[in-house]
PDB file of C-alpha atoms in Angstrom:
ATOM      1  CA  MET A 979     -18.718   2.356  42.554  1.00 48.00           C
ATOM      2  CA  GLU A 980     -16.090   5.585  42.151  1.00 54.00           C
ATOM      3  CA  ILE A 981     -13.487   3.223  42.111  1.00 50.00           C
ATOM      4  CA  LYS A 982     -14.639   1.125  39.289  1.00 39.00           C
ATOM      5  CA  LEU A 983     -14.977   4.685  37.470  1.00 37.00           C
ATOM      6  CA  LEU A 984     -11.830   5.575  38.193  1.00 35.00           C
ATOM      7  CA  ILE A 985     -10.068   2.572  37.050  1.00 36.00           C
ATOM      8  CA  PHE A 986     -12.069   2.374  34.050  1.00 37.00           C
ATOM      9  CA  SER A 987     -11.225   5.967  33.314  1.00 36.00           C
ATOM     10  CA  ILE A 988      -7.764   5.663  33.956  1.00 40.00           C
ATOM     11  CA  ILE A 989      -7.440   2.241  31.685  1.00 40.00           C
ATOM     12  CA  PHE A 990      -9.347   4.222  29.036  1.00 39.00           C
ATOM     13  CA  ILE A 991      -7.309   7.444  28.895  1.00 42.00           C
ATOM     14  CA  VAL A 992      -4.066   5.020  29.350  1.00 38.00           C
ATOM     15  CA  ALA A 993      -5.250   2.867  26.132  1.00 39.00           C
ATOM     16  CA  VAL A 994      -6.431   6.413  24.237  1.00 36.00           C
ATOM     17  CA  LEU A 995      -2.618   7.666  24.734  1.00 39.00           C
ATOM     18  CA  LEU A 996      -0.591   4.243  23.791  1.00 39.00           C
ATOM     19  CA  PHE A 997      -2.650   3.565  21.046  1.00 41.00           C
ATOM     20  CA  PRO A 998      -1.116   6.039  18.410  1.00 46.00           C
ATOM     21  CA  ALA A 999       2.351   5.069  19.661  1.00 44.00           C
ATOM     22  CA  TYR A1000       1.362   1.287  18.773  1.00 44.00           C
ATOM     23  CA  ALA A1001      -0.120   2.529  15.676  1.00 47.00           C
ATOM     24  CA  LYS A1002       3.177   4.097  14.756  1.00 53.00           C
ATOM     25  CA  ASP A1003       5.481   1.271  15.897  1.00 60.00           C
ATOM     26  CA  ASP A1004       3.503  -0.770  12.612  1.00 85.00           C
ATOM     27  CA  VAL A1005       5.203   2.027   9.973  1.00 92.00           C
ATOM     28  CA  CYS A1006       8.323   1.021   8.245  1.00 94.00           C
ATOM     29  CA  THR A1007      10.300   2.948   5.724  1.00 95.00           C
ATOM     30  CA  TYR A1008      10.983   1.260   2.841  1.00 95.00           C
ATOM     31  CA  ILE A1009      14.011   1.851   0.386  1.00 95.00           C
ATOM     32  CA  VAL A1010      14.509   0.359  -2.927  1.00 96.00           C
ATOM     33  CA  TYR A1011      17.603  -0.350  -5.252  1.00 96.00           C
ATOM     34  CA  VAL A1012      17.345  -0.924  -8.849  1.00 96.00           C
ATOM     35  CA  GLN A1013      19.948  -1.546 -10.978  1.00 97.00           C
ATOM     36  CA  THR A1014      19.182  -0.956 -14.397  1.00 96.00           C
ATOM     37  CA  GLY A1015      21.598  -3.357 -16.698  1.00 95.00           C
ATOM     38  CA  ASN A1016      24.449  -1.856 -19.164  1.00 95.00           C
ATOM     39  CA  ALA A1017      23.013  -3.945 -21.954  1.00 91.00           C
ATOM     40  CA  LYS A1018      22.116  -2.099 -25.828  1.00 91.00           C
ATOM     41  CA  ASP A1019      18.271  -1.030 -25.328  1.00 89.00           C
ATOM     42  CA  ALA A1020      17.952  -1.271 -21.400  1.00 91.00           C
ATOM     43  CA  THR A1021      16.493   1.702 -20.588  1.00 91.00           C
ATOM     44  CA  THR A1022      13.237   1.957 -20.342  1.00 90.00           C
ATOM     45  CA  HIS A1023      10.630   4.714 -20.191  1.00 88.00           C
ATOM     46  CA  ALA A1024       7.344   3.091 -19.101  1.00 89.00           C
ATOM     47  CA  ASN A1025       5.303   3.365 -15.545  1.00 90.00           C
ATOM     48  CA  VAL A1026       7.053   0.738 -13.458  1.00 93.00           C
ATOM     49  CA  ASN A1027       5.287  -1.271 -10.962  1.00 93.00           C
ATOM     50  CA  LEU A1028       6.950  -3.058  -7.635  1.00 95.00           C
ATOM     51  CA  VAL A1029       4.855  -6.076  -5.659  1.00 94.00           C
ATOM     52  CA  LEU A1030       6.881  -6.842  -2.441  1.00 94.00           C
ATOM     53  CA  ARG A1031       5.892  -9.757  -0.467  1.00 92.00           C
ATOM     54  CA  ASP A1032       6.777 -11.465   2.895  1.00 91.00           C
ATOM     55  CA  THR A1033       6.675 -15.278   4.212  1.00 88.00           C
ATOM     56  CA  TYR A1034       3.173 -14.652   5.197  1.00 90.00           C
ATOM     57  CA  PHE A1035       2.050 -13.957   1.498  1.00 88.00           C
ATOM     58  CA  GLN A1036       1.218 -10.139   2.950  1.00 92.00           C
ATOM     59  CA  ASP A1037       1.953  -7.923  -0.326  1.00 93.00           C
ATOM     60  CA  ILE A1038       2.790  -4.393  -1.005  1.00 94.00           C
ATOM     61  CA  ASN A1039       1.751  -2.817  -3.879  1.00 94.00           C
ATOM     62  CA  ILE A1040       3.737   0.097  -5.433  1.00 94.00           C
ATOM     63  CA  THR A1041       2.461   1.596  -8.582  1.00 92.00           C
ATOM     64  CA  ASN A1042       4.149   4.054 -10.709  1.00 92.00           C
ATOM     65  CA  LEU A1043       7.764   3.482  -8.577  1.00 94.00           C
ATOM     66  CA  LYS A1044       9.491   6.762 -10.368  1.00 91.00           C
ATOM     67  CA  SER A1045       7.063   8.947  -8.282  1.00 91.00           C
ATOM     68  CA  TRP A1046       8.974   7.391  -4.838  1.00 93.00           C
ATOM     69  CA  GLY A1047      12.573   8.194  -6.501  1.00 92.00           C
ATOM     70  CA  ILE A1048      14.551  10.002  -3.974  1.00 90.00           C
ATOM     71  CA  MET A1049      16.932  11.755  -6.502  1.00 79.00           C
ATOM     72  CA  SER A1050      16.631  14.953  -8.079  1.00 67.00           C
ATOM     73  CA  LYS A1051      13.151  14.429  -9.587  1.00 62.00           C
ATOM     74  CA  TYR A1052      14.176  17.155 -12.461  1.00 68.00           C
ATOM     75  CA  HIS A1053      17.387  16.239 -13.338  1.00 75.00           C
ATOM     76  CA  HIS A1054      17.362  12.446 -13.255  1.00 82.00           C
ATOM     77  CA  TYR A1055      16.389  10.381 -15.968  1.00 88.00           C
ATOM     78  CA  TYR A1056      15.110   6.882 -13.769  1.00 92.00           C
ATOM     79  CA  PHE A1057      15.392   3.458 -14.836  1.00 93.00           C
ATOM     80  CA  ARG A1058      18.811   4.216 -17.583  1.00 93.00           C
ATOM     81  CA  ARG A1059      20.856   1.866 -18.980  1.00 94.00           C
ATOM     82  CA  GLY A1060      23.551   1.341 -16.259  1.00 96.00           C
ATOM     83  CA  ASN A1061      21.536   3.692 -13.500  1.00 94.00           C
ATOM     84  CA  LEU A1062      21.257   2.706  -9.824  1.00 95.00           C
ATOM     85  CA  ASP A1063      17.829   4.463  -8.878  1.00 95.00           C
ATOM     86  CA  ALA A1064      16.733   4.442  -5.398  1.00 95.00           C
ATOM     87  CA  PHE A1065      13.256   5.260  -4.155  1.00 95.00           C
ATOM     88  CA  ALA A1066      11.533   5.482  -0.853  1.00 95.00           C
ATOM     89  CA  PHE A1067       7.903   5.291   0.930  1.00 95.00           C
ATOM     90  CA  LYS A1068       6.713   4.182   4.244  1.00 94.00           C
ATOM     91  CA  GLY A1069       4.342   1.402   4.886  1.00 93.00           C
ATOM     92  CA  LYS A1070       2.879  -0.647   7.081  1.00 92.00           C
ATOM     93  CA  CYS A1071       4.917  -3.303   8.208  1.00 92.00           C
ATOM     94  CA  MET A1072       5.405  -6.443   6.959  1.00 91.00           C
ATOM     95  CA  LYS A1073       4.637  -9.698   9.332  1.00 88.00           C
ATOM     96  CA  GLY A1074       7.408 -11.788   8.443  1.00 87.00           C
ATOM     97  CA  PRO A1075      10.654 -10.858   6.258  1.00 87.00           C
ATOM     98  CA  LEU A1076      10.463  -9.708   2.961  1.00 88.00           C
ATOM     99  CA  CYS A1077      10.754 -12.834   0.312  1.00 89.00           C
ATOM    100  CA  SER A1078       9.556 -12.040  -2.977  1.00 90.00           C
ATOM    101  CA  MET A1079       9.388  -9.707  -5.809  1.00 93.00           C
ATOM    102  CA  THR A1080       7.186  -8.904  -9.273  1.00 91.00           C
ATOM    103  CA  LEU A1081       8.874  -5.987 -11.188  1.00 92.00           C
ATOM    104  CA  SER A1082       6.577  -5.121 -14.009  1.00 89.00           C
ATOM    105  CA  HIS A1083       5.633  -2.098 -16.185  1.00 89.00           C
ATOM    106  CA  ASP A1084       2.951  -1.137 -18.617  1.00 88.00           C
ATOM    107  CA  ASN A1085       4.898  -1.638 -21.644  1.00 85.00           C
ATOM    108  CA  THR A1086       4.275   2.098 -23.238  1.00 85.00           C
ATOM    109  CA  SER A1087       6.522   4.279 -24.387  1.00 81.00           C
ATOM    110  CA  VAL A1088       8.902   3.998 -27.363  1.00 77.00           C
ATOM    111  CA  ALA A1089      11.171   1.351 -26.240  1.00 77.00           C
ATOM    112  CA  PRO A1090       9.842  -0.548 -22.998  1.00 80.00           C
ATOM    113  CA  GLY A1091      12.114  -3.176 -22.996  1.00 84.00           C
ATOM    114  CA  TRP A1092      14.365  -2.974 -19.519  1.00 89.00           C
ATOM    115  CA  TYR A1093      16.840  -4.801 -18.509  1.00 92.00           C
ATOM    116  CA  VAL A1094      17.287  -5.201 -14.810  1.00 93.00           C
ATOM    117  CA  ASN A1095      19.844  -6.447 -13.075  1.00 95.00           C
ATOM    118  CA  TYR A1096      18.456  -6.569  -9.272  1.00 95.00           C
ATOM    119  CA  VAL A1097      16.597  -4.992  -6.594  1.00 95.00           C
ATOM    120  CA  GLU A1098      17.200  -4.543  -3.436  1.00 95.00           C
ATOM    121  CA  VAL A1099      15.132  -3.708  -0.808  1.00 95.00           C
ATOM    122  CA  THR A1100      15.736  -2.226   2.581  1.00 93.00           C
ATOM    123  CA  ALA A1101      12.956  -2.085   5.239  1.00 93.00           C
ATOM    124  CA  VAL A1102      13.565  -0.083   8.602  1.00 92.00           C
ATOM    125  CA  SER A1103      11.281   0.608  11.811  1.00 90.00           C
ATOM    126  CA  PRO A1104      12.792   2.004  15.035  1.00 87.00           C
ATOM    127  CA  SER A1105      11.049  -0.548  16.803  1.00 84.00           C
ATOM    128  CA  ARG A1106      11.652  -3.912  14.476  1.00 82.00           C
ATOM    129  CA  GLY A1107      14.915  -2.489  13.535  1.00 85.00           C
ATOM    130  CA  CYS A1108      16.332  -3.270   9.982  1.00 88.00           C
ATOM    131  CA  ARG A1109      15.780  -6.244   6.897  1.00 88.00           C
ATOM    132  CA  LYS A1110      17.685  -6.166   3.706  1.00 91.00           C
ATOM    133  CA  ILE A1111      17.187  -8.566   1.038  1.00 92.00           C
ATOM    134  CA  LYS A1112      18.440  -8.373  -2.790  1.00 93.00           C
ATOM    135  CA  PHE A1113      16.312 -10.058  -5.608  1.00 93.00           C
ATOM    136  CA  PRO A1114      18.566 -10.869  -8.306  1.00 93.00           C
ATOM    137  CA  VAL A1115      17.122 -10.465 -11.781  1.00 91.00           C
ATOM    138  CA  ASN A1116      19.620 -10.715 -14.561  1.00 91.00           C
ATOM    139  CA  ALA A1117      16.706 -10.498 -17.430  1.00 88.00           C
ATOM    140  CA  TRP A1118      14.644  -8.305 -19.814  1.00 88.00           C
ATOM    141  CA  VAL A1119      11.308  -6.576 -18.357  1.00 87.00           C
ATOM    142  CA  ALA A1120      10.013  -6.941 -21.534  1.00 82.00           C
ATOM    143  CA  VAL A1121       7.608  -8.034 -24.428  1.00 80.00           C
ATOM    144  CA  ASP A1122      10.367  -7.999 -26.879  1.00 77.00           C
ATOM    145  CA  LYS A1123      13.118  -9.394 -25.639  1.00 78.00           C
ATOM    146  CA  PRO A1124      13.736 -13.235 -24.642  1.00 75.00           C
ATOM    147  CA  PRO A1125      12.119 -14.857 -22.425  1.00 70.00           C
ATOM    148  CA  TYR A1126       9.355 -13.075 -24.622  1.00 66.00           C
ATOM    149  CA  GLY A1127       5.829 -12.348 -23.815  1.00 65.00           C
ATOM    150  CA  SER A1128       5.721 -10.733 -20.600  1.00 69.00           C
ATOM    151  CA  ALA A1129       6.299  -7.050 -18.891  1.00 70.00           C
ATOM    152  CA  ARG A1130       6.939  -9.262 -15.541  1.00 73.00           C
ATOM    153  CA  TRP A1131       9.360 -10.335 -13.604  1.00 78.00           C
ATOM    154  CA  GLY A1132       8.927 -12.477 -10.449  1.00 77.00           C
ATOM    155  CA  VAL A1133      11.536 -13.520  -8.124  1.00 77.00           C
ATOM    156  CA  TYR A1134      10.978 -16.156  -5.107  1.00 77.00           C
ATOM    157  CA  LEU A1135      13.103 -16.306  -2.017  1.00 75.00           C
ATOM    158  CA  CYS A1136      10.672 -17.508   0.192  1.00 72.00           C
ATOM    159  CA  ASP A1137      12.800 -21.076   1.090  1.00 67.00           C
ATOM    160  CA  GLU A1138      16.072 -19.168   1.273  1.00 63.00           C
ATOM    161  CA  ILE A1139      14.821 -16.713   3.663  1.00 53.00           C
ATOM    162  CA  VAL A1140      15.659 -19.156   6.420  1.00 46.00           C
ATOM    163  CA  ARG A1141      19.338 -18.791   6.120  1.00 48.00           C
ATOM    164  CA  ASP A1142      18.720 -15.070   6.905  1.00 48.00           C
ATOM    165  CA  HIS A1143      20.719 -13.546   4.215  1.00 48.00           C
ATOM    166  CA  GLY A1144      21.607 -10.308   3.844  1.00 48.00           C
ATOM    167  CA  ASN A1145      20.260  -8.417   6.635  1.00 50.00           C
ATOM    168  CA  CYS A1146      20.579  -5.723   8.846  1.00 53.00           C
ATOM    169  CA  SER A1147      19.622  -7.349  11.982  1.00 46.00           C
ATOM    170  CA  SER A1148      17.376  -9.964  12.635  1.00 40.00           C
ATOM    171  CA  LYS A1149      14.523  -8.078  13.583  1.00 43.00           C
ATOM    172  CA  ILE A1150      11.405  -7.173  10.793  1.00 43.00           C
TER     173      ILE A1150
END
């Protein structure tokens, strides 16, 4: 009986000590670059949101992307014409590779229309490596510019992800 209790105690202690290590391995750092175009009136002051999805349709919702900015908070204006803006946040690692994104804004401010060239996302984890994907947008995210009617733009590359383009490594 003592041996069973000793074995159970050892297994329990090992499980408790190792569980935080597994939990930490499931955390990724996401770095997002958004390139605003050079078109006239391409700037937006609206609140921008981003949804990232993987091949298993798991998603990460980032509301108010500006609040995750890594540029100087007091001397940098995000989403200005010609800007390449950078953002970073930590979140749960996705099961599969990122392959879809939806960029949107709340259509607030004086001139909410926004021309976006691309969104690039890099996911990094010490245990899973690094993966990068570039979502071409090349369109207005605006209700008052073509294609009119929506302050939302989605890019779906899940069918192309098989070719594994643009990755830092083959992990994540």
